[in-house]
Tab-separated table of C-alpha atoms in Angstrom:
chain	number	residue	atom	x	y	z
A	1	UNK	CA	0.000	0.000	0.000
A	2	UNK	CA	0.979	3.485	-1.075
A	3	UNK	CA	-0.880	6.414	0.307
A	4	UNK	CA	0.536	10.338	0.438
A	5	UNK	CA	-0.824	12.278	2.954
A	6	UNK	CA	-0.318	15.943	2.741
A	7	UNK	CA	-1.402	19.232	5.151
A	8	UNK	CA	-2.292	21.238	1.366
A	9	UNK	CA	-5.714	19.654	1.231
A	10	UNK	CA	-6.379	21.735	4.133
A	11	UNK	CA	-6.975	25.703	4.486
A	12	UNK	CA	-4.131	27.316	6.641
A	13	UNK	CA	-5.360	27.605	10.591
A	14	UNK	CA	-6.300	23.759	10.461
A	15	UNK	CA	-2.999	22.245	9.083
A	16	UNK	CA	-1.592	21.936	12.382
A	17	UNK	CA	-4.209	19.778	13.781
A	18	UNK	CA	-4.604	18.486	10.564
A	19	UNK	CA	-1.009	17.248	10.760
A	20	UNK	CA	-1.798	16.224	14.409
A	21	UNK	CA	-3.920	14.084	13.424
A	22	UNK	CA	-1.953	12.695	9.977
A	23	UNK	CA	0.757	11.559	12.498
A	24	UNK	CA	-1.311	9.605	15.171
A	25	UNK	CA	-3.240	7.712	11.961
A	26	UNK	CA	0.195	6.342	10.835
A	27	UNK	CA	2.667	5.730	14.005
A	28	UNK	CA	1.255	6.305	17.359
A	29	UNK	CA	-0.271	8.743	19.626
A	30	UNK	CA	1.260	11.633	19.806
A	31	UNK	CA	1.709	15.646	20.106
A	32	UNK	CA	2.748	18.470	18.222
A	33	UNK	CA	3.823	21.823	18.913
A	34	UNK	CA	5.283	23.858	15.489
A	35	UNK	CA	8.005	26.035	16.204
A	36	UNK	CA	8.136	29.457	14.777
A	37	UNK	CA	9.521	29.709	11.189
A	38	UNK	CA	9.093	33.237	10.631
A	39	UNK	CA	6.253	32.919	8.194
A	40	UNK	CA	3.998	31.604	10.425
A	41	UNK	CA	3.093	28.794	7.742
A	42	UNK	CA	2.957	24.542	8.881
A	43	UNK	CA	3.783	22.732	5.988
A	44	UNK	CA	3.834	18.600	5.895
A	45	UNK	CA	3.311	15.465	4.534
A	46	UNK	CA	4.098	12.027	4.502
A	47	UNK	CA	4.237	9.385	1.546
A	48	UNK	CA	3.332	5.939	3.624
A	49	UNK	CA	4.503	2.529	2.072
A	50	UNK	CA	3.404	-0.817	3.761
A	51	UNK	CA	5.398	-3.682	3.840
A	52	UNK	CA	4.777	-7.174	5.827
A	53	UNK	CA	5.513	-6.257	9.286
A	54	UNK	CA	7.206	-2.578	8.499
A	55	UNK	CA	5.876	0.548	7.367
A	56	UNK	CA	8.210	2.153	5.758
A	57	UNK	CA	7.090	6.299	5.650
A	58	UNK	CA	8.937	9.594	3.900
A	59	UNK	CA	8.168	12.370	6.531
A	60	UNK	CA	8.618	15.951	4.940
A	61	UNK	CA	7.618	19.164	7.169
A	62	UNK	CA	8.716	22.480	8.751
A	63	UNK	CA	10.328	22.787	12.342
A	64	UNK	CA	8.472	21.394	15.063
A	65	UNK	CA	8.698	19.132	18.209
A	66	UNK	CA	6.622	15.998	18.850
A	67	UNK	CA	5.916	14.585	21.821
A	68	UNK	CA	5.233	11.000	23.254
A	69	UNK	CA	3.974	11.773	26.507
A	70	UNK	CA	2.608	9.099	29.407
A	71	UNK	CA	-1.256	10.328	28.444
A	72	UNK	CA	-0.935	9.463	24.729
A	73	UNK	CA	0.709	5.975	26.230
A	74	UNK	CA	-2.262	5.448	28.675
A	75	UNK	CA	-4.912	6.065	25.910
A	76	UNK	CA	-2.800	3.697	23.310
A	77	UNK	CA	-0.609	1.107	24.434
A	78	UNK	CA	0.439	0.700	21.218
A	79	UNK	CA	3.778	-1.349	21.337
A	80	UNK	CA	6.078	-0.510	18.409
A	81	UNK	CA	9.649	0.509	17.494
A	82	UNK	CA	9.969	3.641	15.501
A	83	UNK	CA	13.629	4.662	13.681
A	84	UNK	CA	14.494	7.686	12.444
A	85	UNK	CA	16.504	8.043	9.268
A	86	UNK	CA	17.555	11.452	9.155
A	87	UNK	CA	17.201	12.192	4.785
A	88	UNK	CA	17.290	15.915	4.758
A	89	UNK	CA	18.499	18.660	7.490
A	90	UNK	CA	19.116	17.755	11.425
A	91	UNK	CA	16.859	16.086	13.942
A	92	UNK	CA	17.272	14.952	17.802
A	93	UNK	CA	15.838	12.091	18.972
A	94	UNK	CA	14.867	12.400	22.919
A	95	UNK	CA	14.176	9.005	25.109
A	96	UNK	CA	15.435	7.124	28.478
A	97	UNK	CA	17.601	10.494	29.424
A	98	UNK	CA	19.195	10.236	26.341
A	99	UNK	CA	19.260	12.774	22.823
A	100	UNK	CA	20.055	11.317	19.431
A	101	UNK	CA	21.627	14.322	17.341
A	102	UNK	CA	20.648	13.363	13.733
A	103	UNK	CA	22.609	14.232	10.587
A	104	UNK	CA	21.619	13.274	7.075
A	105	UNK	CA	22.286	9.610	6.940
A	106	UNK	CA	22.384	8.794	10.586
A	107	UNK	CA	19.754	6.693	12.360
A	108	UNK	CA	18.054	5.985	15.956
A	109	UNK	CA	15.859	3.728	17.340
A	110	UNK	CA	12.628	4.950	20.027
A	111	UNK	CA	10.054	2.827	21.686
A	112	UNK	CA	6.220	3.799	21.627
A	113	UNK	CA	6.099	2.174	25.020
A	114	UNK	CA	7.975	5.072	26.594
A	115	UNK	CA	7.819	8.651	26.516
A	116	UNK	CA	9.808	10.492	23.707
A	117	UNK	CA	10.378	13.407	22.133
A	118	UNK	CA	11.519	14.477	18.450
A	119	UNK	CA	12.942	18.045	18.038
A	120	UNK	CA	13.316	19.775	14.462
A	121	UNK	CA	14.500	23.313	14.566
A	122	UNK	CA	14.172	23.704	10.611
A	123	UNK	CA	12.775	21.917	7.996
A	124	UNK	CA	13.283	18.887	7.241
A	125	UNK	CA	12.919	15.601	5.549
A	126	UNK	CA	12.822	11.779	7.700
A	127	UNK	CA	12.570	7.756	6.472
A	128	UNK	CA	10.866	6.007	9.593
A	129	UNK	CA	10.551	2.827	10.005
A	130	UNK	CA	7.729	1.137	12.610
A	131	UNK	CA	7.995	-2.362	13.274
A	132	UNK	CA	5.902	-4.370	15.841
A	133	UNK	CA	7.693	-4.376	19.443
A	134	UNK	CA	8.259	-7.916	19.540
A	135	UNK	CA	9.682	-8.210	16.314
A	136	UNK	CA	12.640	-6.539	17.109
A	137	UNK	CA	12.711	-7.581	21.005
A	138	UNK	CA	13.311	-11.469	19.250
A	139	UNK	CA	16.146	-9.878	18.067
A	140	UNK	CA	18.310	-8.116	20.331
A	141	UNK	CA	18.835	-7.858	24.037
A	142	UNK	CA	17.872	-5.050	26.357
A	143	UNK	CA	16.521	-2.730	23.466
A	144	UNK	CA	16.123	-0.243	25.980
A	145	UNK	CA	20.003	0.554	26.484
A	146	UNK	CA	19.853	0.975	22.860
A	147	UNK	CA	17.041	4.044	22.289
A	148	UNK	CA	17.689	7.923	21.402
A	149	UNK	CA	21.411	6.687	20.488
A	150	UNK	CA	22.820	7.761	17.203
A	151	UNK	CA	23.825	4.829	14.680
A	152	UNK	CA	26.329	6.916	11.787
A	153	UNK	CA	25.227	6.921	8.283
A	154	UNK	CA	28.606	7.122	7.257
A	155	UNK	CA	29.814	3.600	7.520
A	156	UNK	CA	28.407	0.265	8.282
A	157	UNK	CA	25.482	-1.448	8.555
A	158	UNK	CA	23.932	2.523	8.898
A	159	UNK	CA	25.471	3.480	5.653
A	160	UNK	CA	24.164	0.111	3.699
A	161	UNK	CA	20.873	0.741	5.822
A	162	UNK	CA	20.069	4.039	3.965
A	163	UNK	CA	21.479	2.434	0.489
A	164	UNK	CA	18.815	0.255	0.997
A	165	UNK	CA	15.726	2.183	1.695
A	166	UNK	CA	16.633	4.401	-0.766
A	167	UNK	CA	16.691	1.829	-3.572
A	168	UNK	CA	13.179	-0.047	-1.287
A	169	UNK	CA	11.292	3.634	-2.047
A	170	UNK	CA	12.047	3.188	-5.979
A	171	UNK	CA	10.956	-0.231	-6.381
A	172	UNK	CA	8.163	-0.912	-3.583
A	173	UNK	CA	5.009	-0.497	-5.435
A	174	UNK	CA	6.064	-3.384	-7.976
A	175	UNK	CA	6.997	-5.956	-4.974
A	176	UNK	CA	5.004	-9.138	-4.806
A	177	UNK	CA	4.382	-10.075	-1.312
A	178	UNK	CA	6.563	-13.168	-1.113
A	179	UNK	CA	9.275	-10.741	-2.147
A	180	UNK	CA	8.165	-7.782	0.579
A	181	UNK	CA	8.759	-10.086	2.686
A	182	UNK	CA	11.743	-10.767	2.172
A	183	UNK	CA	12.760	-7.044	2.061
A	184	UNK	CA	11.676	-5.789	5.557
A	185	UNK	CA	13.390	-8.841	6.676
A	186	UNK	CA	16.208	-7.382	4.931
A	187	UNK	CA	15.663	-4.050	6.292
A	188	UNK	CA	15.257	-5.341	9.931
A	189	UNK	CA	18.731	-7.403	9.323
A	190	UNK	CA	20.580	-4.290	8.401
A	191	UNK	CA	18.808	-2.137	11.457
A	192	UNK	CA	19.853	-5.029	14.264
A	193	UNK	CA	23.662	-5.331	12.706
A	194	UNK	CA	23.670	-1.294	13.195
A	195	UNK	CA	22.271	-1.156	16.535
A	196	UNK	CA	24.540	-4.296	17.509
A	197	UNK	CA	27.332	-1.850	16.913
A	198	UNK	CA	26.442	1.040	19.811
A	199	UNK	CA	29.025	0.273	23.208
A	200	UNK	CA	25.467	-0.599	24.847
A	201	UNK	CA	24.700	-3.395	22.594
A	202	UNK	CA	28.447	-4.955	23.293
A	203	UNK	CA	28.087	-8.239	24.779
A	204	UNK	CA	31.004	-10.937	26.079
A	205	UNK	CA	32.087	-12.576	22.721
A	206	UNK	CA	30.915	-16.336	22.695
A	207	UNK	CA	33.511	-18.859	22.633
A	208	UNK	CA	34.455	-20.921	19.673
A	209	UNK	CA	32.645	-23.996	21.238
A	210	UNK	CA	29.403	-22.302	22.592
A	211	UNK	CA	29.067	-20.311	19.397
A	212	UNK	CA	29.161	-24.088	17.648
A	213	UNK	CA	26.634	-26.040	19.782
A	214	UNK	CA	24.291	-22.684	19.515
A	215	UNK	CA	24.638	-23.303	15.744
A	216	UNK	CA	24.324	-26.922	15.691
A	217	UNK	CA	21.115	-26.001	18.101
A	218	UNK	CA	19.198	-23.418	15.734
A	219	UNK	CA	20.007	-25.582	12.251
A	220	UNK	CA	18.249	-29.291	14.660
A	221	UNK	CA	15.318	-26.776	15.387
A	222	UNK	CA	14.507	-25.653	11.921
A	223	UNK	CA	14.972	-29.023	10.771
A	224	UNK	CA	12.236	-29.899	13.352
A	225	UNK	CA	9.987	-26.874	13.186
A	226	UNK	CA	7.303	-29.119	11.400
A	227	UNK	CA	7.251	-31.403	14.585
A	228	UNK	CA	4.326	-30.613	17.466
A	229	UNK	CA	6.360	-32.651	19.764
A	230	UNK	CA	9.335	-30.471	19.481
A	231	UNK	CA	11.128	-29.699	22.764
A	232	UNK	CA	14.629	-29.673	24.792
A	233	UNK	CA	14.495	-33.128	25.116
A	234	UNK	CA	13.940	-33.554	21.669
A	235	UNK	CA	16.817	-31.473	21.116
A	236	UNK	CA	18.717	-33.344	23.652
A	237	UNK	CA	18.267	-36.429	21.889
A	238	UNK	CA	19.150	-35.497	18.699
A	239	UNK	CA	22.339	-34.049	19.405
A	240	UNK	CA	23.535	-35.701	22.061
A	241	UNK	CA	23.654	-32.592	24.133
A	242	UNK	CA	21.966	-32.584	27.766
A	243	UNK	CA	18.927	-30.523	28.542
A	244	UNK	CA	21.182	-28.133	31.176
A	245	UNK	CA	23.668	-28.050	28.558
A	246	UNK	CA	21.206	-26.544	25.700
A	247	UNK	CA	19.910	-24.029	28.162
A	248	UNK	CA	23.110	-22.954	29.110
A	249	UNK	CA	24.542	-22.229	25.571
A	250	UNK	CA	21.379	-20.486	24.736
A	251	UNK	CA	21.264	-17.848	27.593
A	252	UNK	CA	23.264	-15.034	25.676
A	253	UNK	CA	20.121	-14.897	23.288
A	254	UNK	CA	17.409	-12.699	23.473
A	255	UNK	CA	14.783	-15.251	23.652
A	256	UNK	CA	14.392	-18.719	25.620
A	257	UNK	CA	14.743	-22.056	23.958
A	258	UNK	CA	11.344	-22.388	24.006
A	259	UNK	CA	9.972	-18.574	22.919
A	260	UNK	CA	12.805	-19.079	19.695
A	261	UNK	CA	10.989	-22.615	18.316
A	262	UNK	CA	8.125	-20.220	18.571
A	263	UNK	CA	9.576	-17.678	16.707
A	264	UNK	CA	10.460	-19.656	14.236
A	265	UNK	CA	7.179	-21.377	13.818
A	266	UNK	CA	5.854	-17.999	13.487
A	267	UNK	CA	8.083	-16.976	10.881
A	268	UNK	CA	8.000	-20.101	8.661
A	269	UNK	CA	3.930	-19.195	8.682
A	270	UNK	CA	4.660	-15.706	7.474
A	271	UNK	CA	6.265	-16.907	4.487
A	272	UNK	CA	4.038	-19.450	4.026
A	273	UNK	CA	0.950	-17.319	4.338
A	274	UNK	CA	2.370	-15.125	1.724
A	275	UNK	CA	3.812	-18.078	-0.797
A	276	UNK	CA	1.612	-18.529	-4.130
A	277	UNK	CA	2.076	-22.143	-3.713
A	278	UNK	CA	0.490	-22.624	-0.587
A	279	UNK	CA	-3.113	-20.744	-1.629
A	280	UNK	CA	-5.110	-24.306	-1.486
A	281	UNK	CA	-4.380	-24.440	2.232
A	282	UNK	CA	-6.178	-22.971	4.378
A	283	UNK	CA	-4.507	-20.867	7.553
A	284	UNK	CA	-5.346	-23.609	10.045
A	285	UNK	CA	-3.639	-26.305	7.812
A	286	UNK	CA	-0.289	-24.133	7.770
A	287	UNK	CA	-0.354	-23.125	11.234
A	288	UNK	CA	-0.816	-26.906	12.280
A	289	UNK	CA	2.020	-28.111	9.347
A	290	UNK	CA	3.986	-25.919	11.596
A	291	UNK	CA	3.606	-27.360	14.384
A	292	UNK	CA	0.731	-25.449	16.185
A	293	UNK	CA	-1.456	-27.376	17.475
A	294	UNK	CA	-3.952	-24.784	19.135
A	295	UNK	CA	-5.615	-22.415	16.564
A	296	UNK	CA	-6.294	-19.476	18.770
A	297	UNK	CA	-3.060	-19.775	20.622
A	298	UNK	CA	-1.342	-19.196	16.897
A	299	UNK	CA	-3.721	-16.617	15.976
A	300	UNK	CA	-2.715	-14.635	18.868
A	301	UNK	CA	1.057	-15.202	19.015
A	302	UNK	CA	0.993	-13.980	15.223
A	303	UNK	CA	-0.771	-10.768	15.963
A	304	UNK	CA	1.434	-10.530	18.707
A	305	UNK	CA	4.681	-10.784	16.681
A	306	UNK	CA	3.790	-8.977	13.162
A	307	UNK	CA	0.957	-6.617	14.123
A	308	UNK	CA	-1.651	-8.466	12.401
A	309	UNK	CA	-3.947	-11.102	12.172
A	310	UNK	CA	-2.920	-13.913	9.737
A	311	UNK	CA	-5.962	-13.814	7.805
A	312	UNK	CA	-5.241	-10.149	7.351
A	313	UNK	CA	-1.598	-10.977	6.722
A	314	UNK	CA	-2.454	-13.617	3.761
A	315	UNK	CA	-4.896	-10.812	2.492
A	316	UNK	CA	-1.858	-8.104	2.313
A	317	UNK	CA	-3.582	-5.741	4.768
A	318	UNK	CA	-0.869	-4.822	6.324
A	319	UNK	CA	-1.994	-1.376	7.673
């Protein structure tokens, strides 16, 4: 989906709350205050593109600063990830005590959970990125040592991050689903190998041997994933591993043994939802090929983790 929003379809002394409003509809609640340009004009819009569990969004507007305060989080518990990709002029990102100075290229990551604030003191011109909380939480440890922190767009994963995008906002009214897909996955790749690189992200290097068993671990579980009975001992068996011994080598991930087969599950459906050659089957029968054996448990745990239900999903209504 492809939609352009702009605050030109309105007269003059209702832009702002036009605007207001324009921002709430695609990321979260939120606040707006404009600040002063010397014309006395608010200018804005956004060109929204929706991708499988991302929305990808071209923010253009005058100076302003928007706020995330607790009210708009008691009214909407929305829980998402937002980053910033700073396109045109300068922007500061404000959460957990911390302020993000943006430059064009550079990149930070906020959570709608918690209060935030974004500050613009001209115009200016942002790619954000919203992603369901969870999807990125299955990713990476303590996310919240990681907000309002400035990833470069210089080098890196940062600098192949807005390579990326800006070859995604080209092409990404001709992708088939199976293939959007496989872009924000892309996208979301790129974003956790940047924030990976901040000194908060910096874990203990695994050792040679752990880093081996963890593989040997994740390849036995997606050769399993098909299997209800699917489980540490399972696991145990297979690889002649104990059950201690696979819970110890998986502690430095961000999810459990158990919550990862889940995850996994969960993502295997996503593709399959989305795969032309699976149309005959009906969501139930590729939920339980997956080895979900409760339909409103995997109903729920897919909402949960892509910010839809999978009926919706299979349907591409992704917004």
């Amino acid at each position: 989906m492809n939609r352009l929003l702009s605050t030109e379809v309105v007269s003059r002394d209702q832009r702002l709350a036009y605007w207001t409003d324009m921002i709430c509809n695609v990321y979260v609640q939120l606040g707006c205050d404009p600040v002063a340009d010397g014309r006395g004009d608010f200018e804005g819009s956004i060109r929204q593109h929706t991708l499988p569990s991302l929305d990808v969004s071209v923010v253009t507007s005058g100076p302003q600063k928007v706020m995330r305060t607790p009210g708009h989080i008691a009214r909407s518990s929305d829980d998402y990830f937002l980053v910033s990709i700073q396109a045109r002029g300068q922007g500061v990102v404000r959460q957990d005590g911390r302020d993000a100075v943006l430059s064009v290229g550079d990149f930070a990551l906020y959570d709608s959970t918690r209060p935030y604030q974004l500050l613009f003191d001209d115009s200016f011109e942002q790619i954000v990125l919203k992603l369901p909380g969870e999807r990125l939480r299955s990713e990476l440890r303590d996310t919240e040592a990681l907000t309002a922190t400035t990833v470069s767009g210089r080098e890196g994963a940062g600098h192949l991050m807005l390579s990326m995008i800006r070859t995604l906002r080209e092409d990404i009214d001709t992708l088939q689903p199976a293939s959007a897909l496989a872009v924000a996955n892309g996208v979301l790749n790129i974003l956790v190998a940047g924030l990976q690189t901040l000194p908060a992200a910096q874990s203990p290097s695994l050792s040679n041997l752990t880093a081996f068993h963890l593989a040997r671990i994740k390849r036995c579980i997606d050769a399993r994933l098909d299997d209800p009975a699917l489980s540490v001992g399972l696991l145990a068996g297979d690889l002649g591993m104990s059950a201690s011994q696979i819970h110890r080598v998986f502690r430095s991930e961000p999810l459990t043994l158990s919550q990862y087969i889940w995850d996994r599950r969960l993502e295997a459906c996503s593709r399959d939802l989305l795969d032309p050659r699976e149309a005959g089957r009906t969501v139930g029968e590729i939920a339980y090929g997956r080895g979900f054996s409760d339909a409103a448990h995997f109903s729920r745990a897919f909402r949960e983790r892509f910010g839809r239900s999978p009926r919706d999903w299979r349907m591409g209504r992704h917004h």
